[in-house]
Amino acid sequence: MQVRFWGTRGSIAVPGPTTVRFGGNTSCVEMRTAAGELFIFDSGTGIRALGQALLAAGGPVRGHILLSHTHWDHIQGFPFFAPAFVAGNEFTIYAGRDLDRDLESVLAGQMEYTYFPVRLADMGATVHFRDLDEGEYAIGGARVQVQYLNHTSLTMGYRVQADDRVLVYATDTEPHDRTPRPLDRRGQALWPVHEGDRRFVEFIRGADLLITDAQYLAEEFPQKLGWGHSSVEHAVDFAVAAQVRRLALFHHDPGRTDEGVATLLARAQARAARQGGGLEILAAAEGLTLTI
Ligand SMILES: [Zn+2]
Ligand SMILES: [Zn+2]
């Protein structure tokens, strides 16, 4: 499968001279299976450029849009996703089942005339909506496992198995244990301690690529408790414990410059190297394409 990052930022888009290298657009990741099925994880502002690329490639566009949740930084690009305005194109949008509101009305809400000139219902393409619960689904020829994450609103992580590879997209999640702990070299670590964190580690176990929340540094984390995000140290320790192959640090803090992200990445790599096991770590960057 092929993975391409179109938006790597968390919270709010921050274009400018200090975010050129890792990107200023909010969350959007494209994945293509060998059979050509299109998966899009989140529709932050990065989805606009993805839409342009899909139209430039020509032909009808069909795809599966899997939303982690409906915070603005994960949906705000959708009204600017040009393929959704073209009749004949077809998309299915998936998100966690919210008992209070249905997905269509949440997405239509940000396109009411007060906010946007075109209504969701008038976009042109055929758009289906599908609520997901925790569990396993067959989507686009892939096996998709869905698990709740620990965020401030209903948020889903996706574990997608296709082409004999596993991609996990799990962003906007806060570890339960406040202190990250490197794997105990003496053998089976007692990490993670909290049942919720153990569940997360099982969910990401053995992934060929894990794209996950690494918004904070460990020293910033105590001031951000309850905001629903992870420290990079937690992300590394979970990935090592789960024997993940490749870790993409994602959902960069809007206040983090390119230099800051590079420093965060170097710290993550040093921490993983000390624990052994050969975890490869990269910082997600807009335009970066990976083959897994
Ligand atoms: Zn977010
Ligand atoms: Zn969020």
PDB file of C-alpha atoms and ligand atoms in Angstrom:
ATOM      1  CA  MET A   1       0.000   0.000   0.000  1.00  0.00           C
ATOM      2  CA  GLN A   2       0.976   3.606  -0.621  1.00  0.00           C
ATOM      3  CA  VAL A   3       0.556   6.310   2.000  1.00  0.00           C
ATOM      4  CA  ARG A   4       0.791  10.041   1.403  1.00  0.00           C
ATOM      5  CA  PHE A   5       0.546  12.853   3.923  1.00  0.00           C
ATOM      6  CA  TRP A   6      -1.523  15.878   2.859  1.00  0.00           C
ATOM      7  CA  GLY A   7      -1.965  17.439   6.288  1.00  0.00           C
ATOM      8  CA  THR A   8       0.124  16.713   9.374  1.00  0.00           C
ATOM      9  CA  ARG A   9      -0.781  19.510  11.770  1.00  0.00           C
ATOM     10  CA  GLY A  10      -3.054  19.415  14.793  1.00  0.00           C
ATOM     11  CA  SER A  11      -5.580  21.945  16.065  1.00  0.00           C
ATOM     12  CA  ILE A  12      -5.319  24.682  13.427  1.00  0.00           C
ATOM     13  CA  ALA A  13      -3.624  25.236  10.072  1.00  0.00           C
ATOM     14  CA  VAL A  14      -0.408  27.224  10.436  1.00  0.00           C
ATOM     15  CA  PRO A  15       1.085  27.975   7.010  1.00  0.00           C
ATOM     16  CA  GLY A  16       4.184  30.155   6.992  1.00  0.00           C
ATOM     17  CA  PRO A  17       7.947  30.236   6.784  1.00  0.00           C
ATOM     18  CA  THR A  18       8.425  28.186   9.975  1.00  0.00           C
ATOM     19  CA  THR A  19       6.239  25.245   8.854  1.00  0.00           C
ATOM     20  CA  VAL A  20       7.453  24.672   5.290  1.00  0.00           C
ATOM     21  CA  ARG A  21       9.267  21.403   5.912  1.00  0.00           C
ATOM     22  CA  PHE A  22       6.676  19.455   7.909  1.00  0.00           C
ATOM     23  CA  GLY A  23       3.621  21.322   6.668  1.00  0.00           C
ATOM     24  CA  GLY A  24       0.958  23.688   7.974  1.00  0.00           C
ATOM     25  CA  ASN A  25      -2.265  21.943   6.897  1.00  0.00           C
ATOM     26  CA  THR A  26      -4.389  19.975   9.343  1.00  0.00           C
ATOM     27  CA  SER A  27      -4.873  16.205   9.364  1.00  0.00           C
ATOM     28  CA  CYS A  28      -5.368  14.336   6.103  1.00  0.00           C
ATOM     29  CA  VAL A  29      -3.670  11.119   4.975  1.00  0.00           C
ATOM     30  CA  GLU A  30      -4.241   9.246   1.723  1.00  0.00           C
ATOM     31  CA  MET A  31      -3.782   5.499   1.413  1.00  0.00           C
ATOM     32  CA  ARG A  32      -4.046   3.411  -1.762  1.00  0.00           C
ATOM     33  CA  THR A  33      -4.175  -0.329  -1.823  1.00  0.00           C
ATOM     34  CA  ALA A  34      -2.497  -2.316  -4.583  1.00  0.00           C
ATOM     35  CA  ALA A  35      -5.969  -2.822  -6.088  1.00  0.00           C
ATOM     36  CA  GLY A  36      -6.351   0.969  -6.325  1.00  0.00           C
ATOM     37  CA  GLU A  37      -8.903   1.456  -3.531  1.00  0.00           C
ATOM     38  CA  LEU A  38      -8.707   4.962  -2.085  1.00  0.00           C
ATOM     39  CA  PHE A  39      -8.771   5.525   1.669  1.00  0.00           C
ATOM     40  CA  ILE A  40      -8.639   9.013   3.159  1.00  0.00           C
ATOM     41  CA  PHE A  41      -8.049   9.439   6.872  1.00  0.00           C
ATOM     42  CA  ASP A  42      -9.573  12.708   8.091  1.00  0.00           C
ATOM     43  CA  SER A  43     -10.536  15.737   6.075  1.00  0.00           C
ATOM     44  CA  GLY A  44      -8.573  18.567   7.639  1.00  0.00           C
ATOM     45  CA  THR A  45      -7.356  21.394   5.423  1.00  0.00           C
ATOM     46  CA  GLY A  46      -4.883  19.036   3.725  1.00  0.00           C
ATOM     47  CA  ILE A  47      -7.741  17.389   1.835  1.00  0.00           C
ATOM     48  CA  ARG A  48      -8.069  20.416  -0.454  1.00  0.00           C
ATOM     49  CA  ALA A  49      -4.784  19.694  -2.239  1.00  0.00           C
ATOM     50  CA  LEU A  50      -5.564  15.971  -2.294  1.00  0.00           C
ATOM     51  CA  GLY A  51      -8.814  16.820  -4.079  1.00  0.00           C
ATOM     52  CA  GLN A  52      -6.943  18.859  -6.685  1.00  0.00           C
ATOM     53  CA  ALA A  53      -4.578  15.944  -7.288  1.00  0.00           C
ATOM     54  CA  LEU A  54      -7.442  13.461  -7.644  1.00  0.00           C
ATOM     55  CA  LEU A  55      -9.202  15.671 -10.205  1.00  0.00           C
ATOM     56  CA  ALA A  56      -5.964  16.199 -12.135  1.00  0.00           C
ATOM     57  CA  ALA A  57      -5.540  12.412 -12.372  1.00  0.00           C
ATOM     58  CA  GLY A  58      -8.862  12.282 -14.262  1.00  0.00           C
ATOM     59  CA  GLY A  59     -11.646   9.719 -14.248  1.00  0.00           C
ATOM     60  CA  PRO A  60     -14.347   9.165 -11.665  1.00  0.00           C
ATOM     61  CA  VAL A  61     -13.208   9.316  -8.055  1.00  0.00           C
ATOM     62  CA  ARG A  62     -14.457   6.819  -5.505  1.00  0.00           C
ATOM     63  CA  GLY A  63     -13.169   6.599  -1.993  1.00  0.00           C
ATOM     64  CA  HIS A  64     -13.607   5.829   1.673  1.00  0.00           C
ATOM     65  CA  ILE A  65     -13.174   8.759   4.044  1.00  0.00           C
ATOM     66  CA  LEU A  66     -12.523   7.560   7.582  1.00  0.00           C
ATOM     67  CA  LEU A  67     -12.864  10.311  10.162  1.00  0.00           C
ATOM     68  CA  SER A  68     -11.148   9.929  13.511  1.00  0.00           C
ATOM     69  CA  HIS A  69     -13.622  12.447  14.933  1.00  0.00           C
ATOM     70  CA  THR A  70     -15.376  15.660  14.028  1.00  0.00           C
ATOM     71  CA  HIS A  71     -13.198  18.319  15.664  1.00  0.00           C
ATOM     72  CA  TRP A  72     -12.558  21.130  13.190  1.00  0.00           C
ATOM     73  CA  ASP A  73      -8.973  20.201  12.409  1.00  0.00           C
ATOM     74  CA  HIS A  74     -10.268  16.849  11.083  1.00  0.00           C
ATOM     75  CA  ILE A  75     -13.268  17.987   9.027  1.00  0.00           C
ATOM     76  CA  GLN A  76     -12.768  21.604   8.038  1.00  0.00           C
ATOM     77  CA  GLY A  77     -11.236  20.869   4.641  1.00  0.00           C
ATOM     78  CA  PHE A  78     -14.186  18.820   3.423  1.00  0.00           C
ATOM     79  CA  PRO A  79     -16.194  21.758   1.972  1.00  0.00           C
ATOM     80  CA  PHE A  80     -13.112  22.458  -0.196  1.00  0.00           C
ATOM     81  CA  PHE A  81     -12.706  18.864  -1.413  1.00  0.00           C
ATOM     82  CA  ALA A  82     -13.411  19.516  -5.094  1.00  0.00           C
ATOM     83  CA  PRO A  83     -14.150  15.891  -6.159  1.00  0.00           C
ATOM     84  CA  ALA A  84     -17.193  15.979  -3.873  1.00  0.00           C
ATOM     85  CA  PHE A  85     -18.730  18.608  -6.188  1.00  0.00           C
ATOM     86  CA  VAL A  86     -18.514  16.389  -9.285  1.00  0.00           C
ATOM     87  CA  ALA A  87     -21.507  14.255 -10.228  1.00  0.00           C
ATOM     88  CA  GLY A  88     -20.561  10.635 -10.763  1.00  0.00           C
ATOM     89  CA  ASN A  89     -17.986  10.632  -7.981  1.00  0.00           C
ATOM     90  CA  GLU A  90     -18.869   8.599  -4.923  1.00  0.00           C
ATOM     91  CA  PHE A  91     -17.648   8.712  -1.339  1.00  0.00           C
ATOM     92  CA  THR A  92     -18.522   6.949   1.859  1.00  0.00           C
ATOM     93  CA  ILE A  93     -17.737   8.845   5.038  1.00  0.00           C
ATOM     94  CA  TYR A  94     -17.216   6.798   8.191  1.00  0.00           C
ATOM     95  CA  ALA A  95     -17.011   7.915  11.816  1.00  0.00           C
ATOM     96  CA  GLY A  96     -17.784   6.663  15.290  1.00  0.00           C
ATOM     97  CA  ARG A  97     -21.474   6.367  16.103  1.00  0.00           C
ATOM     98  CA  ASP A  98     -22.532   9.370  18.141  1.00  0.00           C
ATOM     99  CA  LEU A  99     -25.707   8.672  20.087  1.00  0.00           C
ATOM    100  CA  ASP A 100     -26.665  12.350  20.213  1.00  0.00           C
ATOM    101  CA  ARG A 101     -26.135  13.458  16.614  1.00  0.00           C
ATOM    102  CA  ASP A 102     -25.829  11.738  13.282  1.00  0.00           C
ATOM    103  CA  LEU A 103     -22.704  12.174  11.181  1.00  0.00           C
ATOM    104  CA  GLU A 104     -24.454  13.747   8.217  1.00  0.00           C
ATOM    105  CA  SER A 105     -25.945  16.543  10.311  1.00  0.00           C
ATOM    106  CA  VAL A 106     -22.591  17.250  11.976  1.00  0.00           C
ATOM    107  CA  LEU A 107     -20.876  17.647   8.591  1.00  0.00           C
ATOM    108  CA  ALA A 108     -23.835  19.530   7.127  1.00  0.00           C
ATOM    109  CA  GLY A 109     -23.701  21.851  10.143  1.00  0.00           C
ATOM    110  CA  GLN A 110     -20.354  23.327   9.139  1.00  0.00           C
ATOM    111  CA  MET A 111     -21.810  23.966   5.654  1.00  0.00           C
ATOM    112  CA  GLU A 112     -24.934  25.876   6.677  1.00  0.00           C
ATOM    113  CA  TYR A 113     -25.255  29.201   4.850  1.00  0.00           C
ATOM    114  CA  THR A 114     -23.989  31.064   7.913  1.00  0.00           C
ATOM    115  CA  TYR A 115     -20.608  29.402   7.377  1.00  0.00           C
ATOM    116  CA  PHE A 116     -20.381  28.330   3.758  1.00  0.00           C
ATOM    117  CA  PRO A 117     -22.106  29.114   0.422  1.00  0.00           C
ATOM    118  CA  VAL A 118     -22.869  25.539  -0.676  1.00  0.00           C
ATOM    119  CA  ARG A 119     -24.891  23.028   1.297  1.00  0.00           C
ATOM    120  CA  LEU A 120     -23.626  19.491   1.772  1.00  0.00           C
ATOM    121  CA  ALA A 121     -26.709  18.126   0.001  1.00  0.00           C
ATOM    122  CA  ASP A 122     -25.905  20.245  -3.079  1.00  0.00           C
ATOM    123  CA  MET A 123     -22.332  19.079  -3.531  1.00  0.00           C
ATOM    124  CA  GLY A 124     -22.940  16.894  -6.584  1.00  0.00           C
ATOM    125  CA  ALA A 125     -21.131  13.661  -5.798  1.00  0.00           C
ATOM    126  CA  THR A 126     -22.942  10.765  -4.174  1.00  0.00           C
ATOM    127  CA  VAL A 127     -22.011  10.752  -0.497  1.00  0.00           C
ATOM    128  CA  HIS A 128     -22.904   7.933   1.872  1.00  0.00           C
ATOM    129  CA  PHE A 129     -22.571   8.084   5.650  1.00  0.00           C
ATOM    130  CA  ARG A 130     -21.759   5.144   7.830  1.00  0.00           C
ATOM    131  CA  ASP A 131     -21.556   5.027  11.616  1.00  0.00           C
ATOM    132  CA  LEU A 132     -18.996   2.693  13.095  1.00  0.00           C
ATOM    133  CA  ASP A 133     -18.829   1.017  16.470  1.00  0.00           C
ATOM    134  CA  GLU A 134     -15.816  -0.695  17.925  1.00  0.00           C
ATOM    135  CA  GLY A 135     -15.237  -3.858  15.937  1.00  0.00           C
ATOM    136  CA  GLU A 136     -14.170  -5.174  12.589  1.00  0.00           C
ATOM    137  CA  TYR A 137     -15.408  -4.190   9.126  1.00  0.00           C
ATOM    138  CA  ALA A 138     -14.715  -5.070   5.497  1.00  0.00           C
ATOM    139  CA  ILE A 139     -14.138  -1.799   3.649  1.00  0.00           C
ATOM    140  CA  GLY A 140     -12.728  -1.447   0.142  1.00  0.00           C
ATOM    141  CA  GLY A 141     -11.231  -4.925   0.155  1.00  0.00           C
ATOM    142  CA  ALA A 142      -9.436  -4.239   3.438  1.00  0.00           C
ATOM    143  CA  ARG A 143     -10.010  -5.530   6.942  1.00  0.00           C
ATOM    144  CA  VAL A 144     -10.593  -2.522   9.155  1.00  0.00           C
ATOM    145  CA  GLN A 145     -10.549  -2.745  12.930  1.00  0.00           C
ATOM    146  CA  VAL A 146     -11.941   0.176  14.867  1.00  0.00           C
ATOM    147  CA  GLN A 147     -11.198   1.134  18.461  1.00  0.00           C
ATOM    148  CA  TYR A 148     -12.140   4.083  20.688  1.00  0.00           C
ATOM    149  CA  LEU A 149      -9.313   6.438  21.566  1.00  0.00           C
ATOM    150  CA  ASN A 150      -8.985   8.576  24.681  1.00  0.00           C
ATOM    151  CA  HIS A 151      -9.905  12.059  23.511  1.00  0.00           C
ATOM    152  CA  THR A 152     -12.216  14.868  24.546  1.00  0.00           C
ATOM    153  CA  SER A 153     -14.885  13.756  22.072  1.00  0.00           C
ATOM    154  CA  LEU A 154     -15.861  10.445  20.489  1.00  0.00           C
ATOM    155  CA  THR A 155     -12.743   9.441  18.530  1.00  0.00           C
ATOM    156  CA  MET A 156     -11.872   6.298  16.605  1.00  0.00           C
ATOM    157  CA  GLY A 157      -8.566   4.700  15.692  1.00  0.00           C
ATOM    158  CA  TYR A 158      -8.329   2.617  12.503  1.00  0.00           C
ATOM    159  CA  ARG A 159      -6.225  -0.493  11.973  1.00  0.00           C
ATOM    160  CA  VAL A 160      -6.318  -1.328   8.272  1.00  0.00           C
ATOM    161  CA  GLN A 161      -5.009  -4.595   6.901  1.00  0.00           C
ATOM    162  CA  ALA A 162      -4.556  -4.789   3.129  1.00  0.00           C
ATOM    163  CA  ASP A 163      -1.938  -6.207   0.766  1.00  0.00           C
ATOM    164  CA  ASP A 164      -0.528  -8.229   3.709  1.00  0.00           C
ATOM    165  CA  ARG A 165       0.407  -5.000   5.455  1.00  0.00           C
ATOM    166  CA  VAL A 166      -0.995  -3.208   8.478  1.00  0.00           C
ATOM    167  CA  LEU A 167      -1.472   0.547   8.716  1.00  0.00           C
ATOM    168  CA  VAL A 168      -2.734   2.057  11.959  1.00  0.00           C
ATOM    169  CA  TYR A 169      -4.096   5.598  11.991  1.00  0.00           C
ATOM    170  CA  ALA A 170      -4.656   6.558  15.607  1.00  0.00           C
ATOM    171  CA  THR A 171      -4.511  10.234  16.385  1.00  0.00           C
ATOM    172  CA  ASP A 172      -5.952  12.513  19.019  1.00  0.00           C
ATOM    173  CA  THR A 173      -5.482  10.266  21.988  1.00  0.00           C
ATOM    174  CA  GLU A 174      -4.167  10.858  25.486  1.00  0.00           C
ATOM    175  CA  PRO A 175      -2.291   8.177  27.391  1.00  0.00           C
ATOM    176  CA  HIS A 176      -3.845   7.204  30.720  1.00  0.00           C
ATOM    177  CA  ASP A 177      -0.503   6.789  32.474  1.00  0.00           C
ATOM    178  CA  ARG A 178       1.029  10.230  32.910  1.00  0.00           C
ATOM    179  CA  THR A 179       4.634   9.068  32.906  1.00  0.00           C
ATOM    180  CA  PRO A 180       6.034   7.401  29.788  1.00  0.00           C
ATOM    181  CA  ARG A 181       8.284   4.468  30.594  1.00  0.00           C
ATOM    182  CA  PRO A 182      10.822   2.807  28.323  1.00  0.00           C
ATOM    183  CA  LEU A 183      10.534  -0.932  27.860  1.00  0.00           C
ATOM    184  CA  ASP A 184      12.169  -2.915  30.640  1.00  0.00           C
ATOM    185  CA  ARG A 185      15.207  -4.599  29.136  1.00  0.00           C
ATOM    186  CA  ARG A 186      14.957  -7.500  31.553  1.00  0.00           C
ATOM    187  CA  GLY A 187      12.103  -9.010  29.618  1.00  0.00           C
ATOM    188  CA  GLN A 188       8.366  -8.604  29.730  1.00  0.00           C
ATOM    189  CA  ALA A 189       7.839  -5.038  30.794  1.00  0.00           C
ATOM    190  CA  LEU A 190       5.078  -4.052  33.173  1.00  0.00           C
ATOM    191  CA  TRP A 191       4.443  -1.223  30.767  1.00  0.00           C
ATOM    192  CA  PRO A 192       1.920  -0.065  30.043  1.00  0.00           C
ATOM    193  CA  VAL A 193       0.362  -0.181  33.479  1.00  0.00           C
ATOM    194  CA  HIS A 194      -3.108   1.184  32.754  1.00  0.00           C
ATOM    195  CA  GLU A 195      -5.640  -1.122  31.130  1.00  0.00           C
ATOM    196  CA  GLY A 196      -6.610   1.567  28.606  1.00  0.00           C
ATOM    197  CA  ASP A 197      -2.987   1.952  27.510  1.00  0.00           C
ATOM    198  CA  ARG A 198      -2.567  -1.809  27.292  1.00  0.00           C
ATOM    199  CA  ARG A 199      -5.571  -1.919  25.004  1.00  0.00           C
ATOM    200  CA  PHE A 200      -4.003   0.739  22.815  1.00  0.00           C
ATOM    201  CA  VAL A 201      -0.746  -1.202  22.593  1.00  0.00           C
ATOM    202  CA  GLU A 202      -2.641  -4.334  21.523  1.00  0.00           C
ATOM    203  CA  PHE A 203      -4.477  -2.295  18.900  1.00  0.00           C
ATOM    204  CA  ILE A 204      -1.244  -1.032  17.313  1.00  0.00           C
ATOM    205  CA  ARG A 205       0.708  -4.256  17.800  1.00  0.00           C
ATOM    206  CA  GLY A 206       2.982  -5.241  14.940  1.00  0.00           C
ATOM    207  CA  ALA A 207       1.851  -2.437  12.629  1.00  0.00           C
ATOM    208  CA  ASP A 208       4.012  -1.877   9.564  1.00  0.00           C
ATOM    209  CA  LEU A 209       3.235   1.817   9.891  1.00  0.00           C
ATOM    210  CA  LEU A 210       1.717   3.605  12.873  1.00  0.00           C
ATOM    211  CA  ILE A 211       0.572   7.183  12.356  1.00  0.00           C
ATOM    212  CA  THR A 212      -0.082   8.618  15.784  1.00  0.00           C
ATOM    213  CA  ASP A 213      -0.467  11.679  17.953  1.00  0.00           C
ATOM    214  CA  ALA A 214       2.871  13.089  19.139  1.00  0.00           C
ATOM    215  CA  GLN A 215       1.783  16.643  19.835  1.00  0.00           C
ATOM    216  CA  TYR A 216       3.759  17.289  23.020  1.00  0.00           C
ATOM    217  CA  LEU A 217       7.130  16.771  24.587  1.00  0.00           C
ATOM    218  CA  ALA A 218       7.140  14.975  27.945  1.00  0.00           C
ATOM    219  CA  GLU A 219       7.849  18.222  29.805  1.00  0.00           C
ATOM    220  CA  GLU A 220       4.853  19.917  28.158  1.00  0.00           C
ATOM    221  CA  PHE A 221       2.486  17.022  28.824  1.00  0.00           C
ATOM    222  CA  PRO A 222       1.652  17.760  32.512  1.00  0.00           C
ATOM    223  CA  GLN A 223       0.291  21.195  31.554  1.00  0.00           C
ATOM    224  CA  LYS A 224      -1.876  19.654  28.829  1.00  0.00           C
ATOM    225  CA  LEU A 225      -3.563  16.874  30.773  1.00  0.00           C
ATOM    226  CA  GLY A 226      -7.160  16.423  29.669  1.00  0.00           C
ATOM    227  CA  TRP A 227      -6.593  18.037  26.272  1.00  0.00           C
ATOM    228  CA  GLY A 228      -6.676  14.600  24.676  1.00  0.00           C
ATOM    229  CA  HIS A 229      -3.210  14.359  23.163  1.00  0.00           C
ATOM    230  CA  SER A 230      -0.041  12.347  23.605  1.00  0.00           C
ATOM    231  CA  SER A 231       3.579  13.137  24.308  1.00  0.00           C
ATOM    232  CA  VAL A 232       6.141  11.933  21.800  1.00  0.00           C
ATOM    233  CA  GLU A 233       7.766   9.881  24.565  1.00  0.00           C
ATOM    234  CA  HIS A 234       4.496   8.010  25.146  1.00  0.00           C
ATOM    235  CA  ALA A 235       4.155   7.415  21.403  1.00  0.00           C
ATOM    236  CA  VAL A 236       7.670   5.953  21.190  1.00  0.00           C
ATOM    237  CA  ASP A 237       7.295   3.744  24.248  1.00  0.00           C
ATOM    238  CA  PHE A 238       3.941   2.380  23.095  1.00  0.00           C
ATOM    239  CA  ALA A 239       5.330   1.691  19.605  1.00  0.00           C
ATOM    240  CA  VAL A 240       8.387  -0.101  21.011  1.00  0.00           C
ATOM    241  CA  ALA A 241       6.218  -2.161  23.373  1.00  0.00           C
ATOM    242  CA  ALA A 242       3.933  -3.090  20.461  1.00  0.00           C
ATOM    243  CA  GLN A 243       6.852  -3.978  18.151  1.00  0.00           C
ATOM    244  CA  VAL A 244       5.703  -1.542  15.528  1.00  0.00           C
ATOM    245  CA  ARG A 245       7.997  -1.384  12.473  1.00  0.00           C
ATOM    246  CA  ARG A 246       7.684   2.251  11.494  1.00  0.00           C
ATOM    247  CA  LEU A 247       6.300   5.164  13.506  1.00  0.00           C
ATOM    248  CA  ALA A 248       5.148   8.424  11.914  1.00  0.00           C
ATOM    249  CA  LEU A 249       4.914  11.243  14.455  1.00  0.00           C
ATOM    250  CA  PHE A 250       1.740  13.144  13.595  1.00  0.00           C
ATOM    251  CA  HIS A 251      -0.620  15.947  14.648  1.00  0.00           C
ATOM    252  CA  HIS A 252       2.233  18.391  15.154  1.00  0.00           C
ATOM    253  CA  ASP A 253       1.471  21.164  17.608  1.00  0.00           C
ATOM    254  CA  PRO A 254       0.566  24.408  15.796  1.00  0.00           C
ATOM    255  CA  GLY A 255       3.209  26.187  17.863  1.00  0.00           C
ATOM    256  CA  ARG A 256       5.982  23.785  16.802  1.00  0.00           C
ATOM    257  CA  THR A 257       8.282  25.186  14.113  1.00  0.00           C
ATOM    258  CA  ASP A 258      10.116  22.976  11.610  1.00  0.00           C
ATOM    259  CA  GLU A 259      13.155  23.213  13.871  1.00  0.00           C
ATOM    260  CA  GLY A 260      11.002  22.191  16.827  1.00  0.00           C
ATOM    261  CA  VAL A 261       9.589  19.156  15.004  1.00  0.00           C
ATOM    262  CA  ALA A 262      13.124  18.133  13.951  1.00  0.00           C
ATOM    263  CA  THR A 263      14.247  18.328  17.599  1.00  0.00           C
ATOM    264  CA  LEU A 264      11.220  16.309  18.705  1.00  0.00           C
ATOM    265  CA  LEU A 265      12.032  13.687  16.053  1.00  0.00           C
ATOM    266  CA  ALA A 266      15.685  13.449  17.127  1.00  0.00           C
ATOM    267  CA  ARG A 267      14.604  12.941  20.723  1.00  0.00           C
ATOM    268  CA  ALA A 268      12.165  10.230  19.678  1.00  0.00           C
ATOM    269  CA  GLN A 269      14.817   8.413  17.639  1.00  0.00           C
ATOM    270  CA  ALA A 270      17.330   8.552  20.499  1.00  0.00           C
ATOM    271  CA  ARG A 271      14.745   7.233  22.944  1.00  0.00           C
ATOM    272  CA  ALA A 272      13.827   4.334  20.635  1.00  0.00           C
ATOM    273  CA  ALA A 273      17.488   3.514  19.955  1.00  0.00           C
ATOM    274  CA  ARG A 274      18.166   3.196  23.701  1.00  0.00           C
ATOM    275  CA  GLN A 275      15.408   0.591  23.921  1.00  0.00           C
ATOM    276  CA  GLY A 276      16.681  -1.483  20.985  1.00  0.00           C
ATOM    277  CA  GLY A 277      14.359  -3.349  18.648  1.00  0.00           C
ATOM    278  CA  GLY A 278      14.969  -1.289  15.528  1.00  0.00           C
ATOM    279  CA  LEU A 279      11.862   0.904  15.479  1.00  0.00           C
ATOM    280  CA  GLU A 280      12.143   3.364  12.577  1.00  0.00           C
ATOM    281  CA  ILE A 281      10.741   6.817  13.322  1.00  0.00           C
ATOM    282  CA  LEU A 282       9.910   9.695  11.040  1.00  0.00           C
ATOM    283  CA  ALA A 283       8.025  12.933  11.443  1.00  0.00           C
ATOM    284  CA  ALA A 284       5.025  13.129   9.133  1.00  0.00           C
ATOM    285  CA  ALA A 285       5.607  15.824   6.521  1.00  0.00           C
ATOM    286  CA  GLU A 286       3.196  17.234   3.966  1.00  0.00           C
ATOM    287  CA  GLY A 287       3.916  15.631   0.581  1.00  0.00           C
ATOM    288  CA  LEU A 288       5.805  12.682   2.037  1.00  0.00           C
ATOM    289  CA  THR A 289       4.890   9.388   0.348  1.00  0.00           C
ATOM    290  CA  LEU A 290       5.633   6.001   1.897  1.00  0.00           C
ATOM    291  CA  THR A 291       5.330   2.538   0.445  1.00  0.00           C
ATOM    292  CA  ILE A 292       4.620  -0.096   3.046  1.00  0.00           C
TER     293      ILE A 292
HETATM  294 ZN    ZN B   1      -6.918  17.060  16.170  1.00  0.00          ZN
HETATM  295 ZN    ZN B   2      -9.468  16.409  18.438  1.00  0.00          ZN
END
